[in-house]
Coordinates of C-alpha atoms and ligand atoms in Angstrom, one line a residue:
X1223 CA 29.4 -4.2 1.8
X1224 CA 28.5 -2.7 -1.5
X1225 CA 26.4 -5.5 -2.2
X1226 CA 24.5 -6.0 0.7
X1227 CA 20.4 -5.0 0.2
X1228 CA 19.8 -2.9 2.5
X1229 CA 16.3 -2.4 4.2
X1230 CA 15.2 0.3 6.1
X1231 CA 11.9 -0.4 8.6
X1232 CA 10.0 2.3 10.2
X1233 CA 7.9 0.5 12.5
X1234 CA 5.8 3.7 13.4
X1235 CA 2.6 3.9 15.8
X1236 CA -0.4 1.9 17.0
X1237 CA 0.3 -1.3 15.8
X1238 CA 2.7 -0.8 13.0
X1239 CA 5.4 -1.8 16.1
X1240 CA 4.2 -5.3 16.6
X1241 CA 3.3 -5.9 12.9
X1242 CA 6.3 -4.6 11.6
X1243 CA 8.8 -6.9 14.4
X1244 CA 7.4 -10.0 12.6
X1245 CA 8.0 -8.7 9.2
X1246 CA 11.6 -8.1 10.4
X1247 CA 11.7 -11.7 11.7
X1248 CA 10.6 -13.0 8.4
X1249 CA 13.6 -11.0 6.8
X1250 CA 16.6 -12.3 9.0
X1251 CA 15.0 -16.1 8.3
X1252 CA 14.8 -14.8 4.2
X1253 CA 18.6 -13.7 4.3
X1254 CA 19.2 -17.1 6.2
X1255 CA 17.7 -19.0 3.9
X1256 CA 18.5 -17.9 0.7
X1257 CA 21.6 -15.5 1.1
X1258 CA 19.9 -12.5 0.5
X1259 CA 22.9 -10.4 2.2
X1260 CA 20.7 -8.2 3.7
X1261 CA 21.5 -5.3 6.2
X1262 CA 18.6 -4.4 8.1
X1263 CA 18.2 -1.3 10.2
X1264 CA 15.4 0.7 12.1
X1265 CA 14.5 4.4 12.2
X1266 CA 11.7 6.9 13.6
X1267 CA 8.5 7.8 11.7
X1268 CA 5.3 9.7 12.9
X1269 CA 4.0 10.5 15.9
X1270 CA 6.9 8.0 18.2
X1271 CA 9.4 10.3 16.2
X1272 CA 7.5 13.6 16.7
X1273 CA 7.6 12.3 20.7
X1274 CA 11.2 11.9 20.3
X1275 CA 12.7 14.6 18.1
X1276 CA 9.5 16.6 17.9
X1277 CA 9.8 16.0 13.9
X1278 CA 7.4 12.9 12.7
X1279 CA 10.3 12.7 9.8
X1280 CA 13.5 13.6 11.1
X1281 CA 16.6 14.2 9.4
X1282 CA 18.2 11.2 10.2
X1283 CA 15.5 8.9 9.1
X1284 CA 15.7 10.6 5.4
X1285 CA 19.0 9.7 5.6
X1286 CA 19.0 6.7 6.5
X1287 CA 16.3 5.9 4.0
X1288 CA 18.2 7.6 1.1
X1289 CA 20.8 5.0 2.0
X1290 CA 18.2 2.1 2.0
X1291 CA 16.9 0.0 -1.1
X1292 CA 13.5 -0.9 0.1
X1293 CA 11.9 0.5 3.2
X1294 CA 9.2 -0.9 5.0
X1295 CA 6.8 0.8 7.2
X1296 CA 4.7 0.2 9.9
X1297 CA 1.8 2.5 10.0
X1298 CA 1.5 5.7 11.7
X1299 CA -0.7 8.0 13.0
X1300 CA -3.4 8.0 16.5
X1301 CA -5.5 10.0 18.9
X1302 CA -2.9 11.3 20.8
X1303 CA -1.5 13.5 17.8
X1304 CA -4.7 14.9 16.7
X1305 CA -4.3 18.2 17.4
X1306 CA -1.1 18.4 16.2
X1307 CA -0.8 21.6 13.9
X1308 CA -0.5 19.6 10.3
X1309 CA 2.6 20.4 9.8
X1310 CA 3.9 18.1 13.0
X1311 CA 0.9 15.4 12.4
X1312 CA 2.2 11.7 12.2
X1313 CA 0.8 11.6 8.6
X1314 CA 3.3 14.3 7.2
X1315 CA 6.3 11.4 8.3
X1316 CA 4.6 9.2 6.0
X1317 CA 3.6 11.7 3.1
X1318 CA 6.9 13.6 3.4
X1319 CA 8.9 10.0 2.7
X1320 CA 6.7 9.3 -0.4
X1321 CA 7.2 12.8 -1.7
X1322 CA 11.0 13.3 -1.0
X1323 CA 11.7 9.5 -2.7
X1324 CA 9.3 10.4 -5.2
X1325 CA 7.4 7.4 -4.5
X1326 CA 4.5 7.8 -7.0
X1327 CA 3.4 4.3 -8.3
X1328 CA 1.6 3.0 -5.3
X1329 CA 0.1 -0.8 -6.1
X1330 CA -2.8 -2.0 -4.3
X1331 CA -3.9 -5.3 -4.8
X1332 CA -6.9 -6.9 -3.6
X1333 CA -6.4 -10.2 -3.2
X1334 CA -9.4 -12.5 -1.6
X1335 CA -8.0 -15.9 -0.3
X1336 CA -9.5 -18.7 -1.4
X1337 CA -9.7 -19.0 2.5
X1338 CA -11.1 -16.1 3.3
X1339 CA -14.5 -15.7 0.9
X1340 CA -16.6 -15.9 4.4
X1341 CA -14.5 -13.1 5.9
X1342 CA -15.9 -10.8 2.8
X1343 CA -19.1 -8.7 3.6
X1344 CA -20.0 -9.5 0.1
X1345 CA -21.5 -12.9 -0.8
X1346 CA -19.4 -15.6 -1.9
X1347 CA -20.3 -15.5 -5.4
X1348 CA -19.8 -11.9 -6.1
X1349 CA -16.2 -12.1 -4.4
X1350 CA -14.8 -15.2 -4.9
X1351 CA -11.2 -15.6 -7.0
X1352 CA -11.5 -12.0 -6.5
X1353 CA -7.9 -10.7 -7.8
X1354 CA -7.8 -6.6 -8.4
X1355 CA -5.0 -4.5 -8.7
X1356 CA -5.6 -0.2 -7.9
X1357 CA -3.1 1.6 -8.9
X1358 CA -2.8 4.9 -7.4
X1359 CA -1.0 8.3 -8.3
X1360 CA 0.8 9.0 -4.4
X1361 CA 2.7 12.0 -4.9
X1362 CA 0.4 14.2 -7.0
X1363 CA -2.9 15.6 -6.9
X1364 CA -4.8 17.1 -4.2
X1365 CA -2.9 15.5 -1.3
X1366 CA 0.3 17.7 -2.5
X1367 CA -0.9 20.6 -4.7
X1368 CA -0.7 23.8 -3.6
X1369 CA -1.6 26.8 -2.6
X1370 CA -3.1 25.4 0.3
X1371 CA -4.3 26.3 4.1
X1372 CA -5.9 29.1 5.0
X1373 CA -6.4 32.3 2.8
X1374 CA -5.0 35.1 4.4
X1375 CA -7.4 38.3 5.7
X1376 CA -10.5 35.6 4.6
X1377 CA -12.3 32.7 6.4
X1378 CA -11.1 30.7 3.7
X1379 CA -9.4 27.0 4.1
X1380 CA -8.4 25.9 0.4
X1381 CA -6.7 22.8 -1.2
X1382 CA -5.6 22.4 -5.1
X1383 CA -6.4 19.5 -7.0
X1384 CA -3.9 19.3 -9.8
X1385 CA -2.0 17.0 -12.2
X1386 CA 0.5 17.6 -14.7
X1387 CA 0.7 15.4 -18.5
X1388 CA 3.7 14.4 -16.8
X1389 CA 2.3 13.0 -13.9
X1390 CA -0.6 11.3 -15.6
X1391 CA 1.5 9.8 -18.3
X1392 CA 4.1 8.4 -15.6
X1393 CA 1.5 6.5 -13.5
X1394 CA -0.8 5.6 -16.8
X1395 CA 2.2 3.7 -18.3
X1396 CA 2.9 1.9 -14.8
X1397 CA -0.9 1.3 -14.8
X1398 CA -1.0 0.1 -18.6
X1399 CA 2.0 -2.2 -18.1
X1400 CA 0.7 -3.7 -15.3
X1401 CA -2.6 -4.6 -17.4
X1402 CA -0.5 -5.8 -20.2
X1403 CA 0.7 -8.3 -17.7
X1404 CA -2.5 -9.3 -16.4
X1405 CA -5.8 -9.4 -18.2
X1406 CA -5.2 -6.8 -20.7
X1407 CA -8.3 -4.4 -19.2
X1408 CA -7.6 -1.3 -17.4
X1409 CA -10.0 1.3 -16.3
X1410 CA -9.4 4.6 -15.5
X1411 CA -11.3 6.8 -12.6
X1412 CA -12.1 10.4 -12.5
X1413 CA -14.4 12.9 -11.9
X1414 CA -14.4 14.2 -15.2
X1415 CA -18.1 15.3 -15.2
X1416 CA -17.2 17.7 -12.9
X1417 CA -13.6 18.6 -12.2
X1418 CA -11.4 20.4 -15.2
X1419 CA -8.3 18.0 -13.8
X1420 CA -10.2 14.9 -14.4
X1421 CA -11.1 15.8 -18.4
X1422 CA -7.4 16.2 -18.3
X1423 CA -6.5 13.0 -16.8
X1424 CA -9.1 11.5 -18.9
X1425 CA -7.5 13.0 -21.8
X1426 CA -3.9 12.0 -21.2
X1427 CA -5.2 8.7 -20.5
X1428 CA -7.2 8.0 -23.8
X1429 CA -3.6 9.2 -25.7
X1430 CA -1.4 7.1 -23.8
X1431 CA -3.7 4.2 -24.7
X1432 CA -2.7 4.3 -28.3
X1433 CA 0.8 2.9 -26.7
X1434 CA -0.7 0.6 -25.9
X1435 CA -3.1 -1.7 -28.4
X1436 CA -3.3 -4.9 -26.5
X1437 CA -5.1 -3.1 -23.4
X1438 CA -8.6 -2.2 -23.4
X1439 CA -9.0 1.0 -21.4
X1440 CA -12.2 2.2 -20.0
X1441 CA -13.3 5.0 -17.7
X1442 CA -15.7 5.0 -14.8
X1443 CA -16.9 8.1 -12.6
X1444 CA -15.5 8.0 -9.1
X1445 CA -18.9 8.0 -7.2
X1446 CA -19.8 4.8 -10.0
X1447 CA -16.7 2.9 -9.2
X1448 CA -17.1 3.0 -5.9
X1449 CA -20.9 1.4 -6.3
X1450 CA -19.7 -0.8 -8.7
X1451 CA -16.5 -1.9 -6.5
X1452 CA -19.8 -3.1 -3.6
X1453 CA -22.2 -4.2 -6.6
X1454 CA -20.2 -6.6 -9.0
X1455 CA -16.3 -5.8 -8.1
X1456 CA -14.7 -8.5 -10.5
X1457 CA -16.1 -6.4 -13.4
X1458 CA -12.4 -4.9 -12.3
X1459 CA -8.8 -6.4 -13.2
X1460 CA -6.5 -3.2 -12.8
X1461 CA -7.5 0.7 -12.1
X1462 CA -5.7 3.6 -11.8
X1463 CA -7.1 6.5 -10.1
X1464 CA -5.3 9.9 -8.4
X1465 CA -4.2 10.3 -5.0
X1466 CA -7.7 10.9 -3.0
X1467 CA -9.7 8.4 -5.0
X1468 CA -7.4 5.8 -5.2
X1469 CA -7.1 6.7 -1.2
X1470 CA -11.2 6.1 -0.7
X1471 CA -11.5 3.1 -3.7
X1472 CA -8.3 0.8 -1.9
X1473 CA -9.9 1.1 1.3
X1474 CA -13.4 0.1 -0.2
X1475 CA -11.3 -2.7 -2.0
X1476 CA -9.4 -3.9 0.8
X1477 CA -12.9 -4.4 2.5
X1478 CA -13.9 -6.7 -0.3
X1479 CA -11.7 -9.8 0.6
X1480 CA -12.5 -9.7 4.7
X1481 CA -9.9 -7.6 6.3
X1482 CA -8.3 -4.5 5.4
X1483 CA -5.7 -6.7 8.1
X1484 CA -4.6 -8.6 5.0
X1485 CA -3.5 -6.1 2.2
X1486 CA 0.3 -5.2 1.6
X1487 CA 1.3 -2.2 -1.2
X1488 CA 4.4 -1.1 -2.5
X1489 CA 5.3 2.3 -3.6
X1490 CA 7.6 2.6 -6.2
X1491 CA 9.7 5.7 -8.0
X1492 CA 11.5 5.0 -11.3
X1493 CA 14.1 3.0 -9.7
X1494 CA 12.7 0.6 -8.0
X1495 CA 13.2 2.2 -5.0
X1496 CA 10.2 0.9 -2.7
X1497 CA 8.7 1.9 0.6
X1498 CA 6.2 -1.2 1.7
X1499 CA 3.5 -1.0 3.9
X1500 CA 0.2 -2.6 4.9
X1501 CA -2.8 -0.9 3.7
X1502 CA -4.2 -0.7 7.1
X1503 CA -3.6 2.0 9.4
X1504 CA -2.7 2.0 13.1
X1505 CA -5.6 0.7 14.6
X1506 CA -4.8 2.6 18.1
X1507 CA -7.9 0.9 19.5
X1508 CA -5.8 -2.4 19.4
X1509 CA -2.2 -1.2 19.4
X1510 CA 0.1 -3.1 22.3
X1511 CA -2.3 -5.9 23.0
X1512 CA -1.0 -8.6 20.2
X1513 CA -4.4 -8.9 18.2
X1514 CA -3.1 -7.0 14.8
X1515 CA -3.2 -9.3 11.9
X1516 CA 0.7 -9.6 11.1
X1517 CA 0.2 -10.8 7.3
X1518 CA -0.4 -7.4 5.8
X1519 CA 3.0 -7.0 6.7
X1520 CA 4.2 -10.4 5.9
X1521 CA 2.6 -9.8 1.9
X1522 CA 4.6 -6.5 2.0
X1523 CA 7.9 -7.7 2.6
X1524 CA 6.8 -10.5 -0.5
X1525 CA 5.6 -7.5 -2.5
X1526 CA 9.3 -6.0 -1.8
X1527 CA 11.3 -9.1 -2.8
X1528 CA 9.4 -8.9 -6.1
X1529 CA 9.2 -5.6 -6.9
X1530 CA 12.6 -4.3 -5.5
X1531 CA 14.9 -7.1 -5.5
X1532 CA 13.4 -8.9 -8.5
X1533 CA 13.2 -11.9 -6.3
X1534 CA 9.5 -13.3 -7.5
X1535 CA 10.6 -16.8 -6.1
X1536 CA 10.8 -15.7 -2.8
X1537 CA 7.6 -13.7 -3.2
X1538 CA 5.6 -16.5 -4.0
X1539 CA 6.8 -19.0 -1.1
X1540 CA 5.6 -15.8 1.4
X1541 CA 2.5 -15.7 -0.1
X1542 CA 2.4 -19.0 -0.5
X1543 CA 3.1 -19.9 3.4
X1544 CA 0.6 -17.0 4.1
X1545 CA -2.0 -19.2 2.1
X1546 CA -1.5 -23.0 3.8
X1547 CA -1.5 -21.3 7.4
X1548 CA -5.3 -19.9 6.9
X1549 CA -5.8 -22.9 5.3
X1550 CA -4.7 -24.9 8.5
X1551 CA -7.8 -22.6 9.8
X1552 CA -5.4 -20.6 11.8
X1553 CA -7.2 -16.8 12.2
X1554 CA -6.5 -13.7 13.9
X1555 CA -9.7 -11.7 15.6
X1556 CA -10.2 -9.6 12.1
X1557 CA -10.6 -12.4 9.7
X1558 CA -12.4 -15.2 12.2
X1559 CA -15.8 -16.2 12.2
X1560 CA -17.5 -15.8 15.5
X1561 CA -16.9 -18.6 18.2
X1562 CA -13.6 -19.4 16.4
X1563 CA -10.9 -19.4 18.3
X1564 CA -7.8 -17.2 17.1
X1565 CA -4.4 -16.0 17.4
X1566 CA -2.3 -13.2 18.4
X1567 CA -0.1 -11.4 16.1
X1568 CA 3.2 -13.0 17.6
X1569 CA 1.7 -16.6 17.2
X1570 CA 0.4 -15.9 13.5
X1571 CA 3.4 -14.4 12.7
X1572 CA 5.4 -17.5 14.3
X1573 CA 2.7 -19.8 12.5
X1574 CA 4.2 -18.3 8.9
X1575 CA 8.0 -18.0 9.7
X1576 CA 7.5 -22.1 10.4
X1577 CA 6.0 -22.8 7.6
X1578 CA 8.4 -21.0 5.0
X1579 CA 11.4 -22.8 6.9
X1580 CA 9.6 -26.1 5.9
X1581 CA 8.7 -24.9 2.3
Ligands
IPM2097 C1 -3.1 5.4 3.1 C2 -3.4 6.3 4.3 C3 -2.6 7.6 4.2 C4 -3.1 8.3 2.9 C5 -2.7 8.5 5.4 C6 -2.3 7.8 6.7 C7 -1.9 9.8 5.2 O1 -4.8 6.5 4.5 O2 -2.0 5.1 2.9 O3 -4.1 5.1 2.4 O4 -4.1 9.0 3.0 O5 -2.5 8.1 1.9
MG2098 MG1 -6.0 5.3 3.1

């Protein structure tokens, strides 16, 4: 029992459900396979636990998530919770779980398929082999700082951007390491031309770098990097960014290789602890009609076998399967050309789980 990995999935709203049920089928084939000794269980997050306990992050899913090693999560949010007050919103499941965990390293990695250029909005050229890694600060900044809300006696409504050394220093040296490990180029974005917090990051940044000879840090302007992500985005190997801009710039990345349907992340504390999700949200205009690309979800539970459980074998026959099933020119709706006949998310995700039991 002490042994066993245990992995928590929070399958959430929209589509997160149906995405998440294949992600769960590719983990009982992964313990088959290769004797991971898994135990597997499932919780409430968001606006189906808000329905159910009127909490979107009850008590019971914390603790069954501080019992977990990995957690992986569906998506949450959707129309019918929008005038939630925020404190009962959908969202507050899923920023309450990074906060509590202290799940501050989020890794974003845009990925294109060597399948996929077409899908991209961008011509071939300019996005082809494109292989980018945003690293963003999730538990920090303005997303968390307070005060916050409305000023008392005033017409006020007011949020605090802030950062401590601490928390710059923490995701610089996941940012640096992880630039160490790849091209040895990392550049840091901020809004340091205007906001007193992003001199400060910019600051804390250019000391840590002295940690760190063999990477070249550089820093861009938020409003820049996002025109340069659209203008010439393999200028980029790995950024690192707060919470709100890395928020906007991985959704602007995600764009770049075709679907934002494709993207996993991890987010990691300083134990390896990891919650997994897909980048995309829950796509309520979709949800319950088995058109969701699946492999978002798929590419999260690889990203958890590497980071979490170290298991960068296993990681690599996921993605791997992920890559010879587009290149059989099997498709969902988001990443098909038009006239191309696709699949839903139970056949794509069927498609995969084949194919790693043959690999
Ligand atoms: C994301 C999402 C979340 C965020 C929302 C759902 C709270 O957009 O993970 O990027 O803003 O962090
Ligand atoms: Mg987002």
């Amino acid at each position: 029992m002490k042994n066993k990995k245990r992995i928590l999935i929070l399958p959430g709203d929209g589509i997160g459900p149906e995405v998440s049920s294949i992600a769960k089928e590719l983990l009982i084939l992964l313990d088959q396979k290769y004797s991971l000794d898994l135990d597997i269980s499932e919780g409430l997050i968001g606006g189906k636990a808000y329905d159910e306990t009127g909490d979107p992050l009850p008590k019971e899913t914390l603790n069954m998530a501080r019992d977990s090693h990995a957690i992986l999560l569906g998506a949450v949010g959707g129309p019918k919770w929008d005038d939630l007050p925020s404190q009962k919103r959908p969202e507050k499941g899923l920023l309450g779980i990074r906060s509590e965990f202290d799940f501050f390293a989020n890794l974003r990695p845009a990925i294109l398929s060597k399948e996929l250029v077409s899908a991209s909005s961008l011509k071939n050229e300019k996005v082809s082999d494109l292989d980018l890694l945003i690293v963003r600060e999730l538990t920090g900044g303005i997303y968390f700082g307070e005060p916050r809300g409305e000023v008392e006696g005033s017409d006020e409504v007011l949020n605090t951007m802030i950062y401590s050394r601490k928390e710059i220093i923490r995701i610089g040296r996941v940012a640096f390491e992880a630039a160490k490990g790849r091209k040895g180029e990392l550049c840091s974005v901020d809004k340091a031309n205007v906001l007193e917090v992003s001199s400060f990051w910019r600051e804390v940044m250019t000391e840590l770098s002295s940690d760190y000879p063999e990477v070249n840090l550089s820093h861009m302007l938020v409003d820049n990097a996002a025109m340069q992500l659209v203008r010439e985005p393999k200028q980029f190997d790995v950024m690192v960014t707060g919470n709100l801009f890395g928020d906007i710039l991985s959704d602007v990345a995600a764009m770049l290789t075709g679907s934002i349907g494709m993207l996993p992340s991890a987010s990691l504390n300083k134990t390896k602890k990891g919650l997994y999700e897909p980048v995309h949200g829950s796509a309520p205009d979709i949800a319950g009609e088995n058109k969701a690309n699946p492999l978002a979800s798929i590419l999260s539970v690889a990203m958890m076998m590497r980071y979490t459980f170290e298991k960068d074998e296993i990681a690599l026959s996921i993605e791997k399967a992920v890559e010879l099933v587009l290149a059989e020119g099997e498709r969902t709706q988001d990443i098909a050309k038009e006239n191309e006949t696709t699949l839903g998310t139970r056949e794509m995700g069927r498609k995969v789980l084949l194919t790693m039991e043959s690999i």
